[in-house]
XYZ file of C-alpha atoms in Angstrom:
74
model
C 156.161 -29.344 211.038
C 155.750 -28.792 207.250
C 153.642 -30.271 204.419
C 153.835 -30.717 200.507
C 151.045 -32.388 199.060
C 149.992 -32.755 195.356
C 147.376 -34.683 193.704
C 146.793 -34.664 189.615
C 143.112 -36.243 189.746
C 141.635 -36.581 193.271
C 140.916 -33.120 195.720
C 142.817 -32.758 198.935
C 141.675 -31.822 202.777
C 144.445 -30.682 204.790
C 143.197 -29.803 208.700
C 145.683 -27.558 210.913
C 145.674 -27.150 214.254
C 143.949 -24.102 215.759
C 146.742 -21.269 215.982
C 148.769 -23.277 214.275
C 151.981 -21.172 212.992
C 153.022 -21.416 209.289
C 153.274 -20.172 205.263
C 150.435 -21.422 203.583
C 150.664 -21.574 199.962
C 147.542 -23.189 197.968
C 146.562 -23.573 194.480
C 144.476 -25.979 191.662
C 144.597 -25.791 187.864
C 140.662 -26.893 187.580
C 139.167 -26.873 190.860
C 137.779 -25.157 193.688
C 139.526 -23.755 196.543
C 138.307 -23.217 200.316
C 139.563 -22.281 203.217
C 137.309 -22.637 206.460
C 138.803 -19.728 208.625
C 140.052 -16.288 208.463
C 143.113 -15.315 206.116
C 144.548 -12.092 204.996
C 145.362 -12.320 200.962
C 147.096 -9.610 199.403
C 146.317 -9.225 195.318
C 143.829 -11.349 193.708
C 142.215 -14.623 194.611
C 142.535 -16.966 191.771
C 143.830 -20.328 192.025
C 146.582 -20.026 194.008
C 146.699 -18.428 198.047
C 149.999 -17.374 199.757
C 149.170 -16.239 203.190
C 151.176 -16.283 206.294
C 149.339 -18.257 209.503
C 149.899 -16.910 213.110
C 153.403 -15.718 212.927
C 154.411 -18.113 210.051
C 156.645 -20.987 210.108
C 157.241 -24.154 207.878
C 155.182 -24.217 204.778
C 152.192 -26.115 204.265
C 151.946 -26.672 200.254
C 148.617 -28.125 198.804
C 148.906 -28.449 195.258
C 146.248 -29.927 192.636
C 145.394 -30.438 188.801
C 142.228 -31.543 188.478
C 140.144 -31.479 192.038
C 139.213 -29.182 195.032
C 141.692 -27.795 197.869
C 140.103 -27.544 201.404
C 141.955 -26.535 204.336
C 140.417 -26.791 207.877
C 140.982 -26.126 211.139
C 140.886 -29.019 213.774
């Protein structure tokens, strides 16, 4: 199952199951980004990440304006 999470003033932490298959898209305008497990990213890591988790699948989209983004496994 996918997820679409957006905040304007505040950070977001999303926990995905270990071994989860999805397309991960994250971004922030003013804040940091942290992914607590290894991912493969092509290009530069600025304020946006788009990568495949496992074999891909539904989109997990986490976007903030004034706050950080953290993606962790559970």
